[in-house]
mmCIF file of C-alpha atoms in Angstrom:
data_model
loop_
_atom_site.group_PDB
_atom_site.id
_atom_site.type_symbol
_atom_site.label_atom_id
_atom_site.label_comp_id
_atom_site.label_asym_id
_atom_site.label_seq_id
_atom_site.Cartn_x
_atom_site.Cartn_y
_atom_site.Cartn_z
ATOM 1 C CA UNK A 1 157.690 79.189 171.496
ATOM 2 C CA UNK A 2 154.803 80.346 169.481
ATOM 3 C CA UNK A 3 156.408 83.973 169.640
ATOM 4 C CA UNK A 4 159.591 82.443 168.361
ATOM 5 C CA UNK A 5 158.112 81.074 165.549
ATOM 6 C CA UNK A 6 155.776 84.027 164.619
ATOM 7 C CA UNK A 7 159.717 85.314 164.535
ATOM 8 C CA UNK A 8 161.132 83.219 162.174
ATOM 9 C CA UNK A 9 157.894 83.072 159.561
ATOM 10 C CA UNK A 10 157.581 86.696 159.605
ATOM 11 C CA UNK A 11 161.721 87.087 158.421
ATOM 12 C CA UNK A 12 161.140 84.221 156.074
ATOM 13 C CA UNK A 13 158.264 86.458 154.398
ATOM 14 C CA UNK A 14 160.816 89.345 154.356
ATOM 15 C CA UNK A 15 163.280 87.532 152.943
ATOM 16 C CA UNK A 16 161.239 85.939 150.434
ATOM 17 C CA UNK A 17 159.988 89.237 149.262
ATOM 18 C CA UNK A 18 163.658 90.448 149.078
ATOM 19 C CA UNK A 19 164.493 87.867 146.684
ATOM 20 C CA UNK A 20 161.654 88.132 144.668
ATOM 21 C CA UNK A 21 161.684 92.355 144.490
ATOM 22 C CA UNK A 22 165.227 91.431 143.608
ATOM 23 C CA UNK A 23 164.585 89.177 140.716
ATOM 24 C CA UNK A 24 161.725 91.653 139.802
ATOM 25 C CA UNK A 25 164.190 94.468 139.479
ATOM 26 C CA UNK A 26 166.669 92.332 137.615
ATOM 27 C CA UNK A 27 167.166 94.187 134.150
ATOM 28 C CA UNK A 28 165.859 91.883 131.187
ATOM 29 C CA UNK A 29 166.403 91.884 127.161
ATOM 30 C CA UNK A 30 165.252 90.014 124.457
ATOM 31 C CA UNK A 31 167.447 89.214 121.210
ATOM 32 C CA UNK A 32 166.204 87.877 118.144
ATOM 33 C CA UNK A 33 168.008 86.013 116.008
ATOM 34 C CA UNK A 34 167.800 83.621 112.627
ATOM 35 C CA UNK A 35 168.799 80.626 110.861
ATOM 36 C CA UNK A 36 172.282 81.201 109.453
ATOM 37 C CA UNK A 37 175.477 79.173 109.638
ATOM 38 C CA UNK A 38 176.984 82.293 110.970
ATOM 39 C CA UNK A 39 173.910 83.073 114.035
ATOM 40 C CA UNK A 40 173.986 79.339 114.893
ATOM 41 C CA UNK A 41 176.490 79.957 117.860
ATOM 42 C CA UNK A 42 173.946 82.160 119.956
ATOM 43 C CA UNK A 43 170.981 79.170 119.427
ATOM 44 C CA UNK A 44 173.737 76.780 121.061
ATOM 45 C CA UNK A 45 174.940 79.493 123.863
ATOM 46 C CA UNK A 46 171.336 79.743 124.929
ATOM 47 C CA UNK A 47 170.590 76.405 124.648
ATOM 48 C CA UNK A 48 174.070 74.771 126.353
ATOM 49 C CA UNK A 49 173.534 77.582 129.493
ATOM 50 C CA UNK A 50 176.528 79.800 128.643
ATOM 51 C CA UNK A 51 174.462 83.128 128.012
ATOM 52 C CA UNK A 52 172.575 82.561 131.442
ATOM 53 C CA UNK A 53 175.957 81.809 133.203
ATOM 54 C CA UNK A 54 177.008 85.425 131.419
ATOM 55 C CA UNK A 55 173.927 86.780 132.280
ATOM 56 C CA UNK A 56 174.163 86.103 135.789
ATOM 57 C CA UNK A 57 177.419 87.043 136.188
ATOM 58 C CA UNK A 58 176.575 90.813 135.238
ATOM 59 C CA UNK A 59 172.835 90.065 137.396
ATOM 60 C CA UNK A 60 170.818 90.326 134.236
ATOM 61 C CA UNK A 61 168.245 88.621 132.323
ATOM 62 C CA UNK A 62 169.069 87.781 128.630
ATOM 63 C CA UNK A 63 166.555 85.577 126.385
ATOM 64 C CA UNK A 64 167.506 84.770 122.959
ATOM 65 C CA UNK A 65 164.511 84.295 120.403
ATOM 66 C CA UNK A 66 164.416 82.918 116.987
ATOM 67 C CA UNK A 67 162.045 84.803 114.730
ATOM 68 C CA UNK A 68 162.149 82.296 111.233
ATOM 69 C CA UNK A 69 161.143 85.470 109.123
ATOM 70 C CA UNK A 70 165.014 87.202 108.837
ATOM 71 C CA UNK A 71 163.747 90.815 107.930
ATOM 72 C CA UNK A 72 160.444 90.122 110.093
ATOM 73 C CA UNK A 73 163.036 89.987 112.789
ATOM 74 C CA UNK A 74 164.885 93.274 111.712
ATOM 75 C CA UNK A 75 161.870 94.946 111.612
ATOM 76 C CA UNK A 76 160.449 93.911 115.155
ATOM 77 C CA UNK A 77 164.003 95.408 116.430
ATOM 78 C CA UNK A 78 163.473 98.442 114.589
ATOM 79 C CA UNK A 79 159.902 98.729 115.831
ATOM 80 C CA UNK A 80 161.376 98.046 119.490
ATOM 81 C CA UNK A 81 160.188 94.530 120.287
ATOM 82 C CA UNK A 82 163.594 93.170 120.924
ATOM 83 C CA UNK A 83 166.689 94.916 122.426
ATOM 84 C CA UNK A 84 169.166 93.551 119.851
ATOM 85 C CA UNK A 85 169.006 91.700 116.960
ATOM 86 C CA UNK A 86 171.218 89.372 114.528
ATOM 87 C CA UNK A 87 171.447 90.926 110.548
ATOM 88 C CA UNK A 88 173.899 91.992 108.043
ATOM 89 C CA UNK A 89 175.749 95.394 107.802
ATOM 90 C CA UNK A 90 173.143 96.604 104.601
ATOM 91 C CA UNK A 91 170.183 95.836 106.394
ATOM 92 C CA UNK A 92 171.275 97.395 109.606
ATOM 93 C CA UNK A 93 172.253 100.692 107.675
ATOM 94 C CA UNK A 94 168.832 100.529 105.542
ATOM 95 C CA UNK A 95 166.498 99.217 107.857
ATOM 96 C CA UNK A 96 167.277 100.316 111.612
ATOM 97 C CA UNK A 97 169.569 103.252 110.645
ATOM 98 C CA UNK A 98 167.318 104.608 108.286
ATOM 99 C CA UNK A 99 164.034 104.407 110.052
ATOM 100 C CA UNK A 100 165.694 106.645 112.955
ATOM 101 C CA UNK A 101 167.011 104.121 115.337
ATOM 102 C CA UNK A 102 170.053 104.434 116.831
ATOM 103 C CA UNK A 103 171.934 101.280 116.819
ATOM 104 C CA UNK A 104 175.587 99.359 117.816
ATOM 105 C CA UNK A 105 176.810 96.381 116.070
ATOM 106 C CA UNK A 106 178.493 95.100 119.278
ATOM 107 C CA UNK A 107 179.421 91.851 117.746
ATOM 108 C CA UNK A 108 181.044 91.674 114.001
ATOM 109 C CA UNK A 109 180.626 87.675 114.107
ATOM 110 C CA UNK A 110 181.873 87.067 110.320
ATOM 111 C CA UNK A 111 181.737 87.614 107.098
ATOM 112 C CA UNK A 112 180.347 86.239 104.099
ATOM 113 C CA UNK A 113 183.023 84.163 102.044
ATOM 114 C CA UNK A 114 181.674 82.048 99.764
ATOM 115 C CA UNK A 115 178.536 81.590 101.293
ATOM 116 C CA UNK A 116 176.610 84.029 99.047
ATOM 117 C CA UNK A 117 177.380 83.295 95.034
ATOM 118 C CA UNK A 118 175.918 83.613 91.269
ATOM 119 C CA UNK A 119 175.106 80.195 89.710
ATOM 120 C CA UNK A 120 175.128 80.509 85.695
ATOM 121 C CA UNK A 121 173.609 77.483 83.417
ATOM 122 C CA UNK A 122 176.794 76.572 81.021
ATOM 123 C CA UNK A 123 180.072 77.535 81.357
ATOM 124 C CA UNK A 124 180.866 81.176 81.036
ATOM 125 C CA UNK A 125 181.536 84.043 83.345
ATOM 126 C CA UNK A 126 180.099 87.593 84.585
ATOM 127 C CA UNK A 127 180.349 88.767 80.689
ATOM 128 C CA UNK A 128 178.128 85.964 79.718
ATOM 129 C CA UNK A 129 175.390 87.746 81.774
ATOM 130 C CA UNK A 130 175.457 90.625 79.746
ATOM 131 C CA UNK A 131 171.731 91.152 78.248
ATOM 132 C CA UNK A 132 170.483 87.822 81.028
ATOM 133 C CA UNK A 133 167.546 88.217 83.098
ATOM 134 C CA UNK A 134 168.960 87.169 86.790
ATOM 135 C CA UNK A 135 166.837 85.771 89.291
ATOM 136 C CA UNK A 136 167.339 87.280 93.121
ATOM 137 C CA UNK A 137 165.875 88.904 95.871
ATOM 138 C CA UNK A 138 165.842 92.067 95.048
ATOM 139 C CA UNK A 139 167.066 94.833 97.626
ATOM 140 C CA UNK A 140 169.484 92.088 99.292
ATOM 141 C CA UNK A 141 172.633 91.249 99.837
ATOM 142 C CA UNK A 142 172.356 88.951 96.866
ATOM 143 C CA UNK A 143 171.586 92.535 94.779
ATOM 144 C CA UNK A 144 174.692 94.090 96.199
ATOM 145 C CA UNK A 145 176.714 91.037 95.778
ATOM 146 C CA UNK A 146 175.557 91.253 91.748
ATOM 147 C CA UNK A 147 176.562 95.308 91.405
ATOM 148 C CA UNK A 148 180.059 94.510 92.831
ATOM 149 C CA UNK A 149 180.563 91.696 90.285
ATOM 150 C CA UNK A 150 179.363 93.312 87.694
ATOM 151 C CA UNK A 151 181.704 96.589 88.546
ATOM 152 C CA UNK A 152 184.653 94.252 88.749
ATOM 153 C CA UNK A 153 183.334 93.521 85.678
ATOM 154 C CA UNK A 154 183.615 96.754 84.077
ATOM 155 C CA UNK A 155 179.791 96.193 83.935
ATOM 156 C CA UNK A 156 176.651 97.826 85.593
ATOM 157 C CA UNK A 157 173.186 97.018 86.393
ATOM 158 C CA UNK A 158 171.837 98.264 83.074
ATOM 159 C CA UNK A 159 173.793 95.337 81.758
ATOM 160 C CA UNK A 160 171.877 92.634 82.881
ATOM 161 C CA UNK A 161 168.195 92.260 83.310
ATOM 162 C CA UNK A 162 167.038 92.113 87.522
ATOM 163 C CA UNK A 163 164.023 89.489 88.425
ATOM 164 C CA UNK A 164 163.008 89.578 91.888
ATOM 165 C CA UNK A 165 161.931 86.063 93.247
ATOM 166 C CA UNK A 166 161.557 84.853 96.377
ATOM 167 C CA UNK A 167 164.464 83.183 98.428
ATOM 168 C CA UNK A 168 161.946 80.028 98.722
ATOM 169 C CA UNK A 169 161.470 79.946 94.863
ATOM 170 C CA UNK A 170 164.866 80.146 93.661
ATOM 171 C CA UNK A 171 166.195 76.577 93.588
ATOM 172 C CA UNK A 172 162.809 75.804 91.952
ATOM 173 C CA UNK A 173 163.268 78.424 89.756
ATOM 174 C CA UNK A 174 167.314 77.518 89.034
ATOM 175 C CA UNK A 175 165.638 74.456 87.709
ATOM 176 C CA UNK A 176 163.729 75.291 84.733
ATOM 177 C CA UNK A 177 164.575 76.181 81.219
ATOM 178 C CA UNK A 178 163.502 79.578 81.765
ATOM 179 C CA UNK A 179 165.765 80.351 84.262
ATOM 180 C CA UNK A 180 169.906 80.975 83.349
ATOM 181 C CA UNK A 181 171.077 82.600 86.355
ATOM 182 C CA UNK A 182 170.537 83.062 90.159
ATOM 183 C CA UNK A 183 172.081 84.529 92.894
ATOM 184 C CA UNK A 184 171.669 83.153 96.569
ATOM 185 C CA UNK A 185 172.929 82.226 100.007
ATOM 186 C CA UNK A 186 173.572 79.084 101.501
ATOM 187 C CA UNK A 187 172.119 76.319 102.041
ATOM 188 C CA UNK A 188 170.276 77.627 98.892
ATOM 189 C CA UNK A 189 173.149 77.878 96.996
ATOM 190 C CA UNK A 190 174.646 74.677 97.871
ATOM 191 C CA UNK A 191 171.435 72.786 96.655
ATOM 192 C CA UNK A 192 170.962 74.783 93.500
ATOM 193 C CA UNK A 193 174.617 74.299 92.325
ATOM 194 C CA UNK A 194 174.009 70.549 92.705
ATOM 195 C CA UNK A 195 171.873 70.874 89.394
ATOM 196 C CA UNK A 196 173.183 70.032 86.238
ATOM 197 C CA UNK A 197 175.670 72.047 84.394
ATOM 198 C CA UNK A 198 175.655 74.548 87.037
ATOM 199 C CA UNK A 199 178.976 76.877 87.587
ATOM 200 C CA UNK A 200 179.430 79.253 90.141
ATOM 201 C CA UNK A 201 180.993 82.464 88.589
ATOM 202 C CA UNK A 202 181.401 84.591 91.609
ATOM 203 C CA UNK A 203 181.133 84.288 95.333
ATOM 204 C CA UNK A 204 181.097 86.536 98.372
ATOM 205 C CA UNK A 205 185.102 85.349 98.897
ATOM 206 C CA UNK A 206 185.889 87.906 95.783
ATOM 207 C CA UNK A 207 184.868 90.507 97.880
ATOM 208 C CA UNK A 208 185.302 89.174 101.393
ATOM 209 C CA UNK A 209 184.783 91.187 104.374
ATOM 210 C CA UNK A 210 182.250 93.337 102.628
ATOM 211 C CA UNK A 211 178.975 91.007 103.615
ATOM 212 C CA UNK A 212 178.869 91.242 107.687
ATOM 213 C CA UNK A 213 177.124 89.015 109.928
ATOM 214 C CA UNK A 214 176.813 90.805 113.182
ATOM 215 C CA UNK A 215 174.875 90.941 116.449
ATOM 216 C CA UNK A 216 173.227 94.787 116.839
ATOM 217 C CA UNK A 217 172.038 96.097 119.611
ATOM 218 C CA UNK A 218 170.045 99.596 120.752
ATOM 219 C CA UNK A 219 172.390 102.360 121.203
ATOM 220 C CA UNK A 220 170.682 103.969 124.182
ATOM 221 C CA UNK A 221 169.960 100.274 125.811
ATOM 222 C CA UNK A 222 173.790 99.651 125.845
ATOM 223 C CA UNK A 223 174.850 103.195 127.035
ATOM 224 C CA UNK A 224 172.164 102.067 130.327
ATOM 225 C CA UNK A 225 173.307 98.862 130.616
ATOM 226 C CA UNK A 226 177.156 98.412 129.516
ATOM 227 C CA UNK A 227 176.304 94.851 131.688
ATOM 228 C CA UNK A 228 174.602 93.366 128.448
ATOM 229 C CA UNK A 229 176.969 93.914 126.181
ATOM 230 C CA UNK A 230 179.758 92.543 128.145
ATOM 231 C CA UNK A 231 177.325 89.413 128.990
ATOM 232 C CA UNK A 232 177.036 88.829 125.341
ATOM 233 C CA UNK A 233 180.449 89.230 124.181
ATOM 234 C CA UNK A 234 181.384 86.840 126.708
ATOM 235 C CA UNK A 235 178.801 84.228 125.792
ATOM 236 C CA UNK A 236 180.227 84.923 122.152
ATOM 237 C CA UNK A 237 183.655 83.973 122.656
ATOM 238 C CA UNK A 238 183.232 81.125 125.116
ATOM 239 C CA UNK A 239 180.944 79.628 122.243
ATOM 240 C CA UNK A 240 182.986 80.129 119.497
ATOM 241 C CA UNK A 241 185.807 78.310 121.519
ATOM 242 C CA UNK A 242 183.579 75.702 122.123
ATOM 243 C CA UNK A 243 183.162 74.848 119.128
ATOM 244 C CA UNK A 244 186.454 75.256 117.302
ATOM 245 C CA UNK A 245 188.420 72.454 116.338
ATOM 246 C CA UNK A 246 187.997 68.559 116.337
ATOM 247 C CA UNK A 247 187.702 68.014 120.151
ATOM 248 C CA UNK A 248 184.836 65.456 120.553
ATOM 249 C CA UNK A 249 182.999 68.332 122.931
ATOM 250 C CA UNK A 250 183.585 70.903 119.469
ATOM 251 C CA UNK A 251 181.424 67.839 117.135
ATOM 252 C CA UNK A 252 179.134 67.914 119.587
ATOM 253 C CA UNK A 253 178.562 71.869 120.016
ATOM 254 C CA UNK A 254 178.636 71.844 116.417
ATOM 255 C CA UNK A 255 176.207 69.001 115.419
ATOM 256 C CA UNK A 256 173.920 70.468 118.065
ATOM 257 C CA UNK A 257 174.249 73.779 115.957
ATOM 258 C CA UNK A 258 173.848 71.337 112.684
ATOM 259 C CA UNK A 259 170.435 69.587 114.056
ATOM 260 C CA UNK A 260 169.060 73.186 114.779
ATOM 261 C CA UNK A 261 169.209 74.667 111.522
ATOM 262 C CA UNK A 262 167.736 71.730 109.535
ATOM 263 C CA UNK A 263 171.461 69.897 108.716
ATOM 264 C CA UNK A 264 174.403 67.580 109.498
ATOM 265 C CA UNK A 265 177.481 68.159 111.206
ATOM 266 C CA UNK A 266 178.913 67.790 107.604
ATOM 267 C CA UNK A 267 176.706 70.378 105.822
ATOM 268 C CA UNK A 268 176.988 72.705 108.512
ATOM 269 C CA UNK A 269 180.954 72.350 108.280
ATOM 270 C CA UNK A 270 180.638 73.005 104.948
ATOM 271 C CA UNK A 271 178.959 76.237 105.816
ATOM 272 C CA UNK A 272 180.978 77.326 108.120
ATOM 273 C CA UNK A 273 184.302 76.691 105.554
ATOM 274 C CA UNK A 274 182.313 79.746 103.258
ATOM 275 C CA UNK A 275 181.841 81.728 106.433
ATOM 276 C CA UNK A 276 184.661 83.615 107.583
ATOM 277 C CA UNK A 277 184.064 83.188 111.375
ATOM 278 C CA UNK A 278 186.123 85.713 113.071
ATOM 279 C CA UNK A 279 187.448 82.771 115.706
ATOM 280 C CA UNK A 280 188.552 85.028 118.705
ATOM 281 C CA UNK A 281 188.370 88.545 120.250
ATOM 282 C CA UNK A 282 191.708 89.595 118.913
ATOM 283 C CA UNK A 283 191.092 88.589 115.428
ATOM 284 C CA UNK A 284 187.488 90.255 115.525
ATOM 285 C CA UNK A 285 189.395 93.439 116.932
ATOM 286 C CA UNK A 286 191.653 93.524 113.921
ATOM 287 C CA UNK A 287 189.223 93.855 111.405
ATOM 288 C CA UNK A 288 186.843 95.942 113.369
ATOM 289 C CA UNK A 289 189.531 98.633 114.129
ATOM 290 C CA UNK A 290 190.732 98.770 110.242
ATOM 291 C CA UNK A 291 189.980 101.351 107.571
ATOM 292 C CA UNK A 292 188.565 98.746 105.262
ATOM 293 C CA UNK A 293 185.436 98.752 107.684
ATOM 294 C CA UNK A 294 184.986 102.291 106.991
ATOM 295 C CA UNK A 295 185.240 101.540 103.169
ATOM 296 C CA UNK A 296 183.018 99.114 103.031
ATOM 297 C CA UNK A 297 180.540 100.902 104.976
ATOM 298 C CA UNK A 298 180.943 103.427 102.310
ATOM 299 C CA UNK A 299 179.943 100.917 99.076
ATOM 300 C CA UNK A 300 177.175 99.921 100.849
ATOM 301 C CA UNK A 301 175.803 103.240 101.589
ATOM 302 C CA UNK A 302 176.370 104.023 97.944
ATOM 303 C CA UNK A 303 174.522 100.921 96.705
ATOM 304 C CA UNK A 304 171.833 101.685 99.067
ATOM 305 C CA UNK A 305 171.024 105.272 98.043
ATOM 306 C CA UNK A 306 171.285 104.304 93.950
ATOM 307 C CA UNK A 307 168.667 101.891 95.417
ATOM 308 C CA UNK A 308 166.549 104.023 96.663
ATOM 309 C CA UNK A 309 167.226 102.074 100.626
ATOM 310 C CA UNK A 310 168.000 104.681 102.284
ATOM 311 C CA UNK A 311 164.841 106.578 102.507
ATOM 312 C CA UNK A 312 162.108 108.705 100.425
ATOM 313 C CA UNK A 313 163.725 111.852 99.799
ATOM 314 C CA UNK A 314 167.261 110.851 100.521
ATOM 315 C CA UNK A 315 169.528 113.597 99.006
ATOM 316 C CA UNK A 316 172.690 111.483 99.234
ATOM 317 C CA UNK A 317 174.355 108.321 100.016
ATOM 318 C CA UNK A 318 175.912 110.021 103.410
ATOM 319 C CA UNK A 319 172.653 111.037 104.734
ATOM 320 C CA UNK A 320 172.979 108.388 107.693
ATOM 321 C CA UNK A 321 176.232 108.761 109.600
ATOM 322 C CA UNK A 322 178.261 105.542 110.626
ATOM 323 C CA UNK A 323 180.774 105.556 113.243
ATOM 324 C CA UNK A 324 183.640 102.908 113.138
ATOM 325 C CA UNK A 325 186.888 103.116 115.426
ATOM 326 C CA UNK A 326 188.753 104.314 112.188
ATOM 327 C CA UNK A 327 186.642 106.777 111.329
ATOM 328 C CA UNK A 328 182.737 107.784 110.483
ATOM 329 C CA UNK A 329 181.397 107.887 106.914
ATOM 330 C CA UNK A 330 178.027 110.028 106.256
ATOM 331 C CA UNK A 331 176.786 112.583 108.355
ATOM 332 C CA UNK A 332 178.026 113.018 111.687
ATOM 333 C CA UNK A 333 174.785 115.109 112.953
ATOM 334 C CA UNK A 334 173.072 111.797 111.837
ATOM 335 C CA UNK A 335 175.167 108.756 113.118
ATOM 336 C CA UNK A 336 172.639 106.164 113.926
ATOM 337 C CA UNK A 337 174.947 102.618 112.572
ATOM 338 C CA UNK A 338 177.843 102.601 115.294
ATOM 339 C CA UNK A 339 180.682 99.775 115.141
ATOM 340 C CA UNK A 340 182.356 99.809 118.566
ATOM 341 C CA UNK A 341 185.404 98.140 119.739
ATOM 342 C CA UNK A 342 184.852 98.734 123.660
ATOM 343 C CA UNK A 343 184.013 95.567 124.654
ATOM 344 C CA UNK A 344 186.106 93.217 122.116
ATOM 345 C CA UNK A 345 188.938 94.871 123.842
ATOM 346 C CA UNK A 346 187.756 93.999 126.949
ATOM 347 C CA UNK A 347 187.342 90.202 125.560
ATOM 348 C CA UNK A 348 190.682 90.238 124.261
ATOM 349 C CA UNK A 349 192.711 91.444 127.177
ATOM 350 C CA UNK A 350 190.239 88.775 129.190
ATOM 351 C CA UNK A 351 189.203 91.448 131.283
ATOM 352 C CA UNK A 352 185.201 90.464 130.803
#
C-alpha cells in the first residue's frame, strides 16, 4: 500500500514537472499598443479572451501592453522591448526602418479618413494659409498631412510658416487669438473644431489610404515563429467581426472599446466613421496587394528624406528598401519595412 502510493506521488511529481517545463518552454511576446480609435480592437481582444483563445490555439503566449506615450512605444519596439508594436506607416519607415530594424507590418488595420484634418479660424481654404504660421507637431503625420495639401495646392512648405507644439497644447492653443490654424488627430480635432468659427479645410479623406494604422511586428521573430502572426491575425478578424454592425453584442464590444479610450459609444462611432477600418481579410487583402501601397510608400519616403527622417547622412529618399506584394520601393540591399500578404490570405480563405 505504502509502495503503491510512493507510486502514484512520484508520477504526479513527473507529471507536474511536465506541465510546468511545458508551459516554461511555451514561446511568449509582448505587443505594445496605444490609444487610437483605430488600435482600440486589440485592447478589447485582450481584454474579451479572444487573443488568448488564438494564442492557445498555436501553444503560445501573447500579452498585449498599452504604453500611453505613442512614439515612447515605437521606440521601446525599436530598442527590442516588445516583439511588435501598433504605429503608422511614416513612423515605421522613420523610426524602426531607419534605426536598422527589420520589421513586417503584418496587420494594415485602416487608414486615416478624416480622422487627421487642418482647422482654419474664418472661412477660407489652403490658399488662405499662404504667409500663416500653423500650429502642429512637427515631424508627424499631421506635417505630412500639411505638405500633401499644400502640393494639391500648388503650394509648398515655404508657403506657410511651421510651429511645432505639442499634441497636448493644441486645442489650448486653437483657442487663442494668436493662433489661426492647426492641424491634428482625433479626438483632438473633434474638440478643437467645436470652437467658434472654426472650418475644417482639409482632412486625411482627400488623401485616403495614404495615413496607415497597422500592427508591426519583428521580421526575424515572425520568420521563427509564423505561430504569432497567424494568432494575431486571427484575434484581428474575429474582433473586428465582433464588433461590426448594430447587434446588441457589437454596442457592447464597442462601448467597451469607447470606455477604454476615455469616450462614449457615440464619440467612438464617430471615430470610427473618419477611420477607414478595413472590415475583413478580403478587403484588407485588396488594398494590401495594390500598387497604390507601393506609391504611397514612395511619398512618404520622399517627405521623410526632405525632412531629414530618414537618417544623418541619408543620400536619398530610397535609402531604406520597402517590400510590398506589388513591388519594393528603395533599396533592395536595404529592405527593412516589409508589407506581407501571407497570412491575410490565410484569413481570407479561413484557413487560420
Amino acid at each position: 500500500m505504502i509502495k503503491a502510493c510512493l507510486r502514484l506521488l512520484l508520477l504526479c511529481t513527473v507529471a507536474l514537472f511536465s506541465v510546468n517545463t511545458l508551459a516554461a518552454d511555451k514561446p511568449s511576446f509582448k505587443i505594445c499598443w496605444s490609444i487610437y480609435a483605430g488600435w482600440m480592437p486589440w485592447d478589447y481582444a485582450q481584454q474579451s479572451g479572444i487573443v488568448k483563445k488564438w494564442a492557445d490555439k498555436y501553444g503560445i503566449d501573447i500579452q498585449l501592453v498599452q504604453v500611453n506615450d505613442y512614439i515612447e512605444s515605437v521606440n521601446q519596439y525599436t530598442a527590442g522591448g516588445f516583439d511588435g508594436c501598433t504605429m503608422t506607416n511614416m513612423d515605421a519607415m522613420t523610426i524602426p526602418a531607419t534605426g536598422g530594424v527589420d520589421s513586417t507590418a503584418l496587420i494594415v488595420g485602416d487608414y486615416s479618413n478624416g480622422n487627421d484634418g487642418i482647422l482654419l479660424k474664418g472661412k477660407g481654404n489652403i490658399a488662405s494659409l499662404k504667409g500663416k504660421p500653423i500650429n502642429l507637431v512637427e515631424l508627424s503625420v499631421s506635417h505630412y498631412l500639411l505638405a500633401r495639401a499644400l502640393e494639391k495646392s500648388g503650394m509648398s512648405e515655404k508657403d506657410v510658416k511651421v510651429v511645432n507644439t505639442a499634441d497636448a497644447d493644441l486645442v489650448a492653443a486653437f483657442g487663442t487669438s494668436d493662433v489661426h490654424s492647426i492641424v491634428t488627430w482625433n479626438p483632438l480635432l473633434a474638440e478643437a473644431e467645436k470652437q467658434p468659427d472654426s472650418h475644417l479645410i482639409f482632412s486625411s479623406a482627400q488623401i485616403p489610404g495614404e495615413i496607415l494604422d497597422l500592427l508591426v511586428v519583428n521580421t526575424a521573430t515572425l520568420k521563427k515563429y509564423p505561430q504569432l502572426g497567424k494568432a494575431l491575425t486571427g484575434a484581428w478578424y474575429e474582433t473586428l467581426k465582433t464588433m461590426s454592425g448594430a447587434s446588441d453584442s457589437a454596442k457592447a464590444a464597442r462601448t467597451q472599446m469607447a470606455q477604454a479610450s476615455g469616450t462614449d459609444l457615440a464619440g467612438f462611432d464617430q471615430q470610427l466613421a473618419a477611420t477607414h477600418l478595413f472590415s475583413d481579410a478580403k478587403t484588407t487583402l485588396d488594398f494590401v496587394d495594390s500598387p497604390q501601397l507601393k506609391a504611397t510608400m514612395q511619398l512618404v519616403a520622399e517627405f521623410s528624406f526632405k525632412h531629414g527622417l530618414l537618417g544623418e547622412g541619408a543620400p536619398s529618399a530610397d535609402v531604406v528598401g520597402v517590400e510590398t506584394p506589388a513591388g519594393n520601393w528603395g533599396d533592395t540591399n536595404n529592405v527593412k519595412l516589409r508589407f506581407t500578404d501571407e497570412f491575410t490570405k490565410l484569413a481570407a480563405t479561413g484557413q487560420l
